[in-house]
GROMACS .gro file of C-alpha atoms in nm:
model
  474
    1UNK     CA    1  -1.729   7.939   2.395
    2UNK     CA    2  -1.475   7.742   2.193
    3UNK     CA    3  -1.224   7.913   1.967
    4UNK     CA    4  -1.214   7.634   1.708
    5UNK     CA    5  -1.505   7.515   1.495
    6UNK     CA    6  -1.518   7.237   1.235
    7UNK     CA    7  -1.766   7.174   0.954
    8UNK     CA    8  -1.800   6.806   0.852
    9UNK     CA    9  -1.968   6.789   0.512
   10UNK     CA   10  -2.049   6.519   0.258
   11UNK     CA   11  -1.930   6.729  -0.035
   12UNK     CA   12  -1.654   6.984  -0.073
   13UNK     CA   13  -1.764   7.339   0.013
   14UNK     CA   14  -1.801   7.518  -0.322
   15UNK     CA   15  -1.696   7.883  -0.374
   16UNK     CA   16  -2.052   8.016  -0.327
   17UNK     CA   17  -2.092   7.827   0.003
   18UNK     CA   18  -1.758   7.956   0.128
   19UNK     CA   19  -1.858   8.308   0.025
   20UNK     CA   20  -2.187   8.275   0.214
   21UNK     CA   21  -1.993   8.159   0.517
   22UNK     CA   22  -1.748   8.447   0.491
   23UNK     CA   23  -2.042   8.691   0.482
   24UNK     CA   24  -2.123   8.585   0.839
   25UNK     CA   25  -1.993   8.927   0.946
   26UNK     CA   26  -2.182   9.119   0.681
   27UNK     CA   27  -2.080   9.247   0.337
   28UNK     CA   28  -1.838   9.506   0.475
   29UNK     CA   29  -1.602   9.260   0.643
   30UNK     CA   30  -1.246   9.262   0.514
   31UNK     CA   31  -1.103   8.933   0.388
   32UNK     CA   32  -0.744   8.826   0.327
   33UNK     CA   33  -0.537   8.517   0.253
   34UNK     CA   34  -0.228   8.360   0.408
   35UNK     CA   35  -0.008   8.060   0.328
   36UNK     CA   36  -0.025   8.099  -0.050
   37UNK     CA   37  -0.404   8.102  -0.035
   38UNK     CA   38  -0.440   7.797   0.193
   39UNK     CA   39  -0.585   8.010   0.476
   40UNK     CA   40  -0.866   8.265   0.431
   41UNK     CA   41  -0.910   8.528   0.702
   42UNK     CA   42  -1.190   8.759   0.810
   43UNK     CA   43  -1.035   9.080   0.942
   44UNK     CA   44  -1.131   9.390   1.139
   45UNK     CA   45  -1.117   9.743   1.002
   46UNK     CA   46  -0.739   9.754   1.057
   47UNK     CA   47  -0.689   9.431   0.862
   48UNK     CA   48  -0.611   9.223   1.172
   49UNK     CA   49  -0.746   8.865   1.159
   50UNK     CA   50  -1.062   8.773   1.350
   51UNK     CA   51  -1.123   8.428   1.199
   52UNK     CA   52  -0.883   8.208   1.001
   53UNK     CA   53  -1.027   7.931   0.781
   54UNK     CA   54  -0.813   7.639   0.667
   55UNK     CA   55  -0.859   7.487   0.321
   56UNK     CA   56  -1.105   7.191   0.331
   57UNK     CA   57  -0.944   6.850   0.390
   58UNK     CA   58  -1.085   6.534   0.233
   59UNK     CA   59  -1.096   6.267   0.507
   60UNK     CA   60  -1.103   5.909   0.381
   61UNK     CA   61  -1.036   5.739   0.715
   62UNK     CA   62  -1.326   5.625   0.931
   63UNK     CA   63  -1.348   5.736   1.294
   64UNK     CA   64  -1.124   6.043   1.298
   65UNK     CA   65  -1.402   6.289   1.394
   66UNK     CA   66  -1.504   6.065   1.682
   67UNK     CA   67  -1.144   6.020   1.798
   68UNK     CA   68  -1.050   6.388   1.791
   69UNK     CA   69  -1.379   6.572   1.843
   70UNK     CA   70  -1.614   6.319   2.000
   71UNK     CA   71  -1.846   6.400   1.708
   72UNK     CA   72  -2.049   6.186   1.472
   73UNK     CA   73  -1.933   6.209   1.114
   74UNK     CA   74  -2.071   6.153   0.763
   75UNK     CA   75  -1.975   5.833   0.585
   76UNK     CA   76  -1.626   5.850   0.441
   77UNK     CA   77  -1.511   6.023   0.239
   78UNK     CA   78  -1.615   6.359   0.383
   79UNK     CA   79  -1.473   6.712   0.401
   80UNK     CA   80  -1.325   6.863   0.717
   81UNK     CA   81  -1.321   7.246   0.714
   82UNK     CA   82  -1.170   7.406   1.022
   83UNK     CA   83  -1.191   7.767   1.140
   84UNK     CA   84  -1.011   7.931   1.432
   85UNK     CA   85  -1.129   8.248   1.603
   86UNK     CA   86  -0.897   8.506   1.753
   87UNK     CA   87  -0.873   8.450   2.128
   88UNK     CA   88  -1.052   8.687   2.361
   89UNK     CA   89  -1.289   8.839   2.103
   90UNK     CA   90  -1.644   8.713   2.163
   91UNK     CA   91  -1.769   8.829   1.825
   92UNK     CA   92  -1.485   8.645   1.652
   93UNK     CA   93  -1.595   8.321   1.815
   94UNK     CA   94  -1.951   8.389   1.698
   95UNK     CA   95  -1.821   8.458   1.346
   96UNK     CA   96  -1.638   8.125   1.336
   97UNK     CA   97  -1.946   7.939   1.459
   98UNK     CA   98  -2.175   8.107   1.206
   99UNK     CA   99  -1.927   8.036   0.925
  100UNK     CA  100  -1.925   7.662   1.006
  101UNK     CA  101  -2.302   7.648   1.055
  102UNK     CA  102  -2.362   7.809   0.715
  103UNK     CA  103  -2.120   7.572   0.540
  104UNK     CA  104  -2.282   7.266   0.701
  105UNK     CA  105  -2.632   7.388   0.612
  106UNK     CA  106  -2.558   7.478   0.251
  107UNK     CA  107  -2.340   7.179   0.160
  108UNK     CA  108  -2.500   6.917   0.382
  109UNK     CA  109  -2.339   6.792   0.700
  110UNK     CA  110  -2.281   6.884   1.063
  111UNK     CA  111  -2.067   7.128   1.256
  112UNK     CA  112  -1.872   7.094   1.581
  113UNK     CA  113  -1.933   7.199   1.851
  114UNK     CA  114  -2.309   7.224   1.817
  115UNK     CA  115  -2.345   7.495   2.082
  116UNK     CA  116  -2.112   7.723   1.885
  117UNK     CA  117  -2.286   7.674   1.551
  118UNK     CA  118  -2.655   7.723   1.621
  119UNK     CA  119  -2.703   8.058   1.446
  120UNK     CA  120  -2.694   8.147   1.077
  121UNK     CA  121  -2.757   8.517   1.141
  122UNK     CA  122  -2.509   8.790   1.053
  123UNK     CA  123  -2.283   8.873   1.348
  124UNK     CA  124  -2.270   9.241   1.443
  125UNK     CA  125  -1.909   9.346   1.398
  126UNK     CA  126  -1.926   9.725   1.407
  127UNK     CA  127  -1.629   9.857   1.603
  128UNK     CA  128  -1.488   9.509   1.663
  129UNK     CA  129  -1.112   9.507   1.718
  130UNK     CA  130  -0.870   9.218   1.713
  131UNK     CA  131  -0.542   9.203   1.893
  132UNK     CA  132  -0.232   9.273   1.681
  133UNK     CA  133  -0.112   8.979   1.475
  134UNK     CA  134   0.157   8.784   1.668
  135UNK     CA  135   0.508   8.817   1.534
  136UNK     CA  136   0.500   8.444   1.457
  137UNK     CA  137   0.221   8.515   1.204
  138UNK     CA  138   0.057   8.185   1.298
  139UNK     CA  139  -0.323   8.164   1.340
  140UNK     CA  140  -0.276   7.904   1.615
  141UNK     CA  141  -0.053   8.129   1.831
  142UNK     CA  142  -0.246   8.333   2.089
  143UNK     CA  143   0.039   8.489   2.290
  144UNK     CA  144   0.398   8.544   2.183
  145UNK     CA  145   0.686   8.645   2.411
  146UNK     CA  146   1.062   8.639   2.372
  147UNK     CA  147   1.063   8.293   2.538
  148UNK     CA  148   0.753   8.103   2.425
  149UNK     CA  149   0.456   8.093   2.192
  150UNK     CA  150   0.132   8.014   2.376
  151UNK     CA  151  -0.148   7.822   2.204
  152UNK     CA  152  -0.492   7.806   2.369
  153UNK     CA  153  -0.692   7.497   2.272
  154UNK     CA  154  -1.050   7.430   2.385
  155UNK     CA  155  -1.136   7.097   2.226
  156UNK     CA  156  -1.168   6.737   2.355
  157UNK     CA  157  -0.833   6.627   2.212
  158UNK     CA  158  -0.545   6.854   2.115
  159UNK     CA  159  -0.437   6.705   1.783
  160UNK     CA  160  -0.148   6.770   1.546
  161UNK     CA  161  -0.368   6.978   1.316
  162UNK     CA  162  -0.231   7.186   1.031
  163UNK     CA  163  -0.259   7.490   1.262
  164UNK     CA  164  -0.059   7.332   1.542
  165UNK     CA  165   0.192   7.170   1.308
  166UNK     CA  166   0.271   7.514   1.164
  167UNK     CA  167   0.310   7.652   1.515
  168UNK     CA  168   0.556   7.372   1.602
  169UNK     CA  169   0.766   7.460   1.298
  170UNK     CA  170   0.751   7.834   1.364
  171UNK     CA  171   0.871   7.810   1.724
  172UNK     CA  172   1.147   7.567   1.628
  173UNK     CA  173   1.276   7.810   1.365
  174UNK     CA  174   1.253   8.099   1.613
  175UNK     CA  175   1.421   7.896   1.892
  176UNK     CA  176   1.121   7.942   2.123
  177UNK     CA  177   0.927   7.709   2.348
  178UNK     CA  178   0.566   7.607   2.281
  179UNK     CA  179   0.316   7.610   2.568
  180UNK     CA  180  -0.029   7.461   2.502
  181UNK     CA  181  -0.302   7.582   2.740
  182UNK     CA  182  -0.621   7.375   2.775
  183UNK     CA  183  -0.923   7.334   3.006
  184UNK     CA  184  -0.917   7.055   3.261
  185UNK     CA  185  -1.116   6.808   3.050
  186UNK     CA  186  -0.892   6.821   2.744
  187UNK     CA  187  -0.653   6.540   2.647
  188UNK     CA  188  -0.354   6.525   2.411
  189UNK     CA  189  -0.320   6.311   2.103
  190UNK     CA  190  -0.008   6.092   2.126
  191UNK     CA  191   0.108   6.269   1.809
  192UNK     CA  192   0.128   6.597   2.005
  193UNK     CA  193   0.267   6.435   2.320
  194UNK     CA  194   0.547   6.261   2.128
  195UNK     CA  195   0.652   6.583   1.955
  196UNK     CA  196   0.627   6.835   2.239
  197UNK     CA  197   0.981   6.969   2.289
  198UNK     CA  198   1.152   6.993   2.626
  199UNK     CA  199   1.173   7.296   2.852
  200UNK     CA  200   1.032   7.559   2.827
  201UNK     CA  201   0.764   7.383   2.622
  202UNK     CA  202   0.487   7.226   2.826
  203UNK     CA  203   0.118   7.137   2.846
  204UNK     CA  204  -0.056   7.387   3.075
  205UNK     CA  205  -0.389   7.274   3.226
  206UNK     CA  206  -0.636   7.516   3.383
  207UNK     CA  207  -0.744   7.405   3.731
  208UNK     CA  208  -1.009   7.542   3.968
  209UNK     CA  209  -0.801   7.486   4.282
  210UNK     CA  210  -0.441   7.541   4.176
  211UNK     CA  211  -0.488   7.777   3.883
  212UNK     CA  212  -0.260   7.599   3.637
  213UNK     CA  213  -0.052   7.283   3.637
  214UNK     CA  214   0.166   7.085   3.399
  215UNK     CA  215  -0.048   6.811   3.243
  216UNK     CA  216   0.251   6.576   3.206
  217UNK     CA  217   0.433   6.629   3.538
  218UNK     CA  218   0.164   6.768   3.769
  219UNK     CA  219   0.375   7.069   3.877
  220UNK     CA  220   0.167   7.372   3.977
  221UNK     CA  221   0.241   7.662   3.739
  222UNK     CA  222   0.207   8.038   3.724
  223UNK     CA  223   0.273   8.302   3.459
  224UNK     CA  224   0.597   8.489   3.523
  225UNK     CA  225   0.861   8.656   3.306
  226UNK     CA  226   0.685   8.577   2.981
  227UNK     CA  227   0.608   8.206   3.028
  228UNK     CA  228   0.434   7.949   3.247
  229UNK     CA  229   0.680   7.817   3.503
  230UNK     CA  230   0.662   7.603   3.821
  231UNK     CA  231   0.558   7.761   4.148
  232UNK     CA  232   0.827   7.733   4.414
  233UNK     CA  233   0.746   7.627   4.768
  234UNK     CA  234   0.847   7.872   5.047
  235UNK     CA  235   1.080   7.600   5.175
  236UNK     CA  236   1.247   7.552   4.835
  237UNK     CA  237   1.625   7.551   4.796
  238UNK     CA  238   1.844   7.530   4.483
  239UNK     CA  239   1.910   7.165   4.567
  240UNK     CA  240   1.544   7.087   4.651
  241UNK     CA  241   1.296   7.305   4.458
  242UNK     CA  242   0.995   7.132   4.620
  243UNK     CA  243   0.756   7.225   4.343
  244UNK     CA  244   0.394   7.180   4.462
  245UNK     CA  245   0.192   6.912   4.282
  246UNK     CA  246  -0.167   6.966   4.171
  247UNK     CA  247  -0.426   6.749   4.344
  248UNK     CA  248  -0.599   6.696   4.008
  249UNK     CA  249  -0.290   6.517   3.877
  250UNK     CA  250  -0.319   6.237   4.136
  251UNK     CA  251  -0.338   5.890   3.979
  252UNK     CA  252  -0.655   5.685   3.972
  253UNK     CA  253  -0.602   5.410   4.229
  254UNK     CA  254  -0.849   5.157   4.091
  255UNK     CA  255  -0.737   4.942   3.797
  256UNK     CA  256  -1.003   4.976   3.526
  257UNK     CA  257  -0.846   4.702   3.315
  258UNK     CA  258  -0.741   4.931   3.026
  259UNK     CA  259  -0.396   4.865   2.881
  260UNK     CA  260  -0.165   4.987   2.609
  261UNK     CA  261   0.102   4.797   2.421
  262UNK     CA  262   0.369   5.044   2.307
  263UNK     CA  263   0.627   4.962   2.040
  264UNK     CA  264   0.912   5.182   1.927
  265UNK     CA  265   1.174   5.082   1.673
  266UNK     CA  266   1.433   5.220   1.437
  267UNK     CA  267   1.516   5.075   1.097
  268UNK     CA  268   1.799   5.198   0.876
  269UNK     CA  269   1.764   5.102   0.510
  270UNK     CA  270   2.031   5.126   0.240
  271UNK     CA  271   1.953   5.425   0.018
  272UNK     CA  272   1.798   5.281  -0.298
  273UNK     CA  273   1.556   5.431  -0.547
  274UNK     CA  274   1.351   5.111  -0.525
  275UNK     CA  275   1.312   5.136  -0.148
  276UNK     CA  276   0.949   5.126  -0.028
  277UNK     CA  277   0.891   5.287   0.313
  278UNK     CA  278   0.624   5.201   0.570
  279UNK     CA  279   0.654   4.827   0.519
  280UNK     CA  280   0.816   4.773   0.859
  281UNK     CA  281   0.534   4.956   1.036
  282UNK     CA  282   0.269   4.764   0.842
  283UNK     CA  283   0.434   4.430   0.923
  284UNK     CA  284   0.429   4.500   1.298
  285UNK     CA  285   0.074   4.632   1.281
  286UNK     CA  286  -0.051   4.320   1.104
  287UNK     CA  287   0.121   4.083   1.345
  288UNK     CA  288  -0.015   4.260   1.655
  289UNK     CA  289  -0.369   4.340   1.535
  290UNK     CA  290  -0.441   4.103   1.246
  291UNK     CA  291  -0.508   4.392   1.009
  292UNK     CA  292  -0.314   4.673   0.835
  293UNK     CA  293  -0.331   5.035   0.947
  294UNK     CA  294  -0.649   5.216   0.843
  295UNK     CA  295  -0.499   5.547   0.737
  296UNK     CA  296  -0.219   5.797   0.750
  297UNK     CA  297  -0.141   6.164   0.691
  298UNK     CA  298   0.106   6.444   0.747
  299UNK     CA  299  -0.124   6.595   1.012
  300UNK     CA  300  -0.435   6.510   1.213
  301UNK     CA  301  -0.698   6.411   1.124
  302UNK     CA  302  -0.524   6.132   0.933
  303UNK     CA  303  -0.706   6.163   0.602
  304UNK     CA  304  -0.556   5.913   0.356
  305UNK     CA  305  -0.623   5.537   0.327
  306UNK     CA  306  -0.319   5.331   0.413
  307UNK     CA  307  -0.073   5.302   0.122
  308UNK     CA  308   0.299   5.237   0.149
  309UNK     CA  309   0.344   5.356  -0.210
  310UNK     CA  310   0.184   5.697  -0.147
  311UNK     CA  311   0.372   5.730   0.182
  312UNK     CA  312   0.700   5.657   0.002
  313UNK     CA  313   0.621   5.912  -0.270
  314UNK     CA  314   0.564   6.186  -0.011
  315UNK     CA  315   0.893   6.106   0.166
  316UNK     CA  316   1.084   6.111  -0.164
  317UNK     CA  317   0.927   6.444  -0.264
  318UNK     CA  318   1.039   6.602   0.065
  319UNK     CA  319   1.390   6.456   0.066
  320UNK     CA  320   1.649   6.551   0.179
  321UNK     CA  321   1.426   6.722   0.438
  322UNK     CA  322   1.280   6.481   0.697
  323UNK     CA  323   0.916   6.369   0.677
  324UNK     CA  324   0.685   6.336   0.978
  325UNK     CA  325   0.372   6.119   0.951
  326UNK     CA  326   0.086   5.995   1.168
  327UNK     CA  327  -0.072   5.652   1.116
  328UNK     CA  328  -0.402   5.536   1.270
  329UNK     CA  329  -0.600   5.216   1.309
  330UNK     CA  330  -0.969   5.139   1.286
  331UNK     CA  331  -1.217   5.250   1.556
  332UNK     CA  332  -1.258   4.884   1.658
  333UNK     CA  333  -0.885   4.844   1.731
  334UNK     CA  334  -0.736   5.173   1.850
  335UNK     CA  335  -0.385   5.220   1.722
  336UNK     CA  336  -0.168   5.523   1.651
  337UNK     CA  337   0.188   5.564   1.532
  338UNK     CA  338   0.414   5.857   1.455
  339UNK     CA  339   0.688   5.811   1.197
  340UNK     CA  340   0.991   6.023   1.119
  341UNK     CA  341   1.176   5.945   0.796
  342UNK     CA  342   1.515   6.106   0.740
  343UNK     CA  343   1.832   6.069   0.537
  344UNK     CA  344   2.141   5.988   0.741
  345UNK     CA  345   2.496   5.880   0.668
  346UNK     CA  346   2.381   5.521   0.718
  347UNK     CA  347   2.097   5.541   0.466
  348UNK     CA  348   1.724   5.609   0.504
  349UNK     CA  349   1.611   5.598   0.866
  350UNK     CA  350   1.261   5.524   0.992
  351UNK     CA  351   1.190   5.609   1.358
  352UNK     CA  352   0.852   5.468   1.461
  353UNK     CA  353   0.660   5.505   1.787
  354UNK     CA  354   0.327   5.320   1.802
  355UNK     CA  355   0.072   5.211   2.060
  356UNK     CA  356  -0.239   4.992   2.066
  357UNK     CA  357  -0.521   5.016   2.320
  358UNK     CA  358  -0.713   4.736   2.493
  359UNK     CA  359  -1.014   4.743   2.723
  360UNK     CA  360  -1.122   4.503   2.999
  361UNK     CA  361  -1.155   4.152   2.862
  362UNK     CA  362  -0.982   4.231   2.531
  363UNK     CA  363  -0.697   4.004   2.436
  364UNK     CA  364  -0.354   4.165   2.439
  365UNK     CA  365  -0.099   4.024   2.188
  366UNK     CA  366   0.083   3.716   2.314
  367UNK     CA  367   0.457   3.655   2.348
  368UNK     CA  368   0.444   3.464   2.019
  369UNK     CA  369   0.284   3.764   1.843
  370UNK     CA  370   0.554   4.002   1.966
  371UNK     CA  371   0.833   3.758   1.878
  372UNK     CA  372   0.699   3.712   1.523
  373UNK     CA  373   0.676   4.088   1.475
  374UNK     CA  374   1.031   4.130   1.600
  375UNK     CA  375   1.164   3.853   1.376
  376UNK     CA  376   0.999   4.004   1.067
  377UNK     CA  377   1.160   4.341   1.142
  378UNK     CA  378   1.497   4.180   1.207
  379UNK     CA  379   1.502   3.964   0.895
  380UNK     CA  380   1.317   4.175   0.635
  381UNK     CA  381   1.324   4.541   0.738
  382UNK     CA  382   1.678   4.635   0.847
  383UNK     CA  383   1.596   4.660   1.218
  384UNK     CA  384   1.845   4.844   1.435
  385UNK     CA  385   1.661   4.821   1.769
  386UNK     CA  386   1.313   4.774   1.912
  387UNK     CA  387   1.154   4.828   2.254
  388UNK     CA  388   0.812   4.691   2.356
  389UNK     CA  389   0.634   4.812   2.671
  390UNK     CA  390   0.307   4.747   2.852
  391UNK     CA  391   0.132   5.014   3.058
  392UNK     CA  392  -0.191   5.089   3.238
  393UNK     CA  393  -0.340   5.363   3.024
  394UNK     CA  394  -0.646   5.460   2.824
  395UNK     CA  395  -0.775   5.229   2.553
  396UNK     CA  396  -0.835   5.526   2.321
  397UNK     CA  397  -0.462   5.615   2.350
  398UNK     CA  398  -0.526   5.983   2.432
  399UNK     CA  399  -0.316   6.140   2.709
  400UNK     CA  400  -0.515   6.273   3.009
  401UNK     CA  401  -0.386   6.550   3.241
  402UNK     CA  402  -0.318   6.312   3.529
  403UNK     CA  403  -0.058   6.057   3.631
  404UNK     CA  404  -0.088   5.728   3.440
  405UNK     CA  405   0.241   5.565   3.531
  406UNK     CA  406   0.527   5.459   3.308
  407UNK     CA  407   0.530   5.168   3.071
  408UNK     CA  408   0.718   4.857   3.179
  409UNK     CA  409   0.964   4.688   2.939
  410UNK     CA  410   0.822   4.376   2.778
  411UNK     CA  411   1.095   4.304   2.524
  412UNK     CA  412   1.402   4.462   2.368
  413UNK     CA  413   1.549   4.358   2.033
  414UNK     CA  414   1.896   4.433   1.904
  415UNK     CA  415   1.934   4.418   1.526
  416UNK     CA  416   2.176   4.178   1.358
  417UNK     CA  417   2.426   4.448   1.255
  418UNK     CA  418   2.437   4.585   1.609
  419UNK     CA  419   2.493   4.235   1.749
  420UNK     CA  420   2.786   4.178   1.511
  421UNK     CA  421   2.947   4.508   1.609
  422UNK     CA  422   2.950   4.412   1.979
  423UNK     CA  423   3.294   4.290   2.091
  424UNK     CA  424   3.313   3.923   2.184
  425UNK     CA  425   3.000   3.768   2.328
  426UNK     CA  426   2.883   4.083   2.507
  427UNK     CA  427   2.541   4.084   2.340
  428UNK     CA  428   2.474   3.721   2.442
  429UNK     CA  429   2.630   3.715   2.790
  430UNK     CA  430   2.406   3.960   2.977
  431UNK     CA  431   2.323   4.023   3.344
  432UNK     CA  432   1.962   3.915   3.284
  433UNK     CA  433   1.840   3.588   3.438
  434UNK     CA  434   1.717   3.463   3.098
  435UNK     CA  435   1.954   3.446   2.800
  436UNK     CA  436   1.846   3.629   2.481
  437UNK     CA  437   1.660   3.448   2.204
  438UNK     CA  438   1.811   3.440   1.856
  439UNK     CA  439   1.596   3.569   1.570
  440UNK     CA  440   1.674   3.505   1.205
  441UNK     CA  441   1.958   3.306   1.050
  442UNK     CA  442   2.211   3.145   1.285
  443UNK     CA  443   2.505   3.302   1.105
  444UNK     CA  444   2.365   3.653   1.151
  445UNK     CA  445   2.096   3.661   1.421
  446UNK     CA  446   1.924   3.948   1.596
  447UNK     CA  447   1.875   3.906   1.972
  448UNK     CA  448   1.546   3.923   2.163
  449UNK     CA  449   1.563   4.007   2.536
  450UNK     CA  450   1.249   3.934   2.742
  451UNK     CA  451   1.131   4.115   3.058
  452UNK     CA  452   0.841   4.053   3.300
  453UNK     CA  453   0.611   4.302   3.121
  454UNK     CA  454   0.383   4.339   3.426
  455UNK     CA  455   0.264   4.703   3.464
  456UNK     CA  456   0.264   4.659   3.843
  457UNK     CA  457   0.625   4.532   3.850
  458UNK     CA  458   0.867   4.820   3.793
  459UNK     CA  459   1.170   4.592   3.832
  460UNK     CA  460   1.148   4.553   3.455
  461UNK     CA  461   1.303   4.899   3.423
  462UNK     CA  462   1.586   4.798   3.655
  463UNK     CA  463   1.662   4.496   3.436
  464UNK     CA  464   1.637   4.707   3.119
  465UNK     CA  465   1.879   4.968   3.256
  466UNK     CA  466   2.124   4.693   3.357
  467UNK     CA  467   2.103   4.551   3.005
  468UNK     CA  468   2.160   4.883   2.828
  469UNK     CA  469   2.459   4.965   3.051
  470UNK     CA  470   2.603   4.621   2.979
  471UNK     CA  471   2.557   4.657   2.602
  472UNK     CA  472   2.729   4.996   2.611
  473UNK     CA  473   3.022   4.844   2.798
  474UNK     CA  474   2.964   5.045   3.117
   0.00000   0.00000   0.00000
């Protein structure tokens, strides 16, 4: 049975509905609060949490429940109320399911997953005991060692929820790794994949044959010395570890026609109180899809309608601390971006990573579309650099626990300031067979470098590496 449950309701759960949900364990259950009242917890007789309930979130972006849960949703706007049960306690999972079922019944809506939310009856909790609260004091953390925090997620897509976002921050502050454990059928949201730190953090996938493997590298794993780590082959040496690879990670040979166009860019704006952020992202999105982003948020689900003004206000409120955001497209045109806004010596920096998904027969943006997007960034949005790639990957943009292959460079753009700082004609005289294209005014152009962009032709990476070495003066 799942450990997470979500109630999707047309109206906000009122205090009486929440109270009825909290009474799922009977009138004698202990209750507590965490996070300045943002999290309500049902506890055992020792006060240890059994179920943690996040404050309801108003979702005003269509398609987020389908994208993250595979669930139908009420018409927007609707309320997303999430509860997480303590791992390994069957009654806690039943409590979470009954809580969500009661909320959905009383307020009007549905609950996910349906199999976990079928009963409204009081759960027998006599003598129930929870494990001690992890030292990280995070509801999302299931196991804590001196090396890593382990989060167990049993849902279709592991998203950057408020729970998981807090866990990311907690392990960063404690200088620990984060290891996310999932069943074989689970996928990652790009927002989680793009933010997962390096070793010892990893995505751990349960597997019938090999036990566990790394969902991003395929290495077979085992639990040892307080963390999941690769299994060594008997023939391994320090120079050649020969880590076994899971059979389940093998790539799909057939080409199903699904593609992704990935765009990453950095813009550095002069610090100015009139600066409006998010405009660069919106400009690229419009050029490549014909429409603006659908929504954004500081976590998943993205719950706010797209607004550069509101986005800017949030970034200013958090300054000088950096701001992390997720941006999504409509269900008809899958798109997702992560944005990091920070103050630097050069000004206000926007780091954007975005991708768009296309199915068989769907038209991928043309060269002209990409060039126009690059020129708008270069001339209006203080572009420093931009990389565009094409890859064979899922249309829905989620990351499966198998090999999908790398993206292949389609285009690279060097901003006008970076071109001017290059000595001599280095930026224009490159080892590529095709000279760069100038974007913007002749007196101060940015440069656009084109590559084959064929996912089956990995020579694009060779050309890109030659170009970057040349630009660095190597």
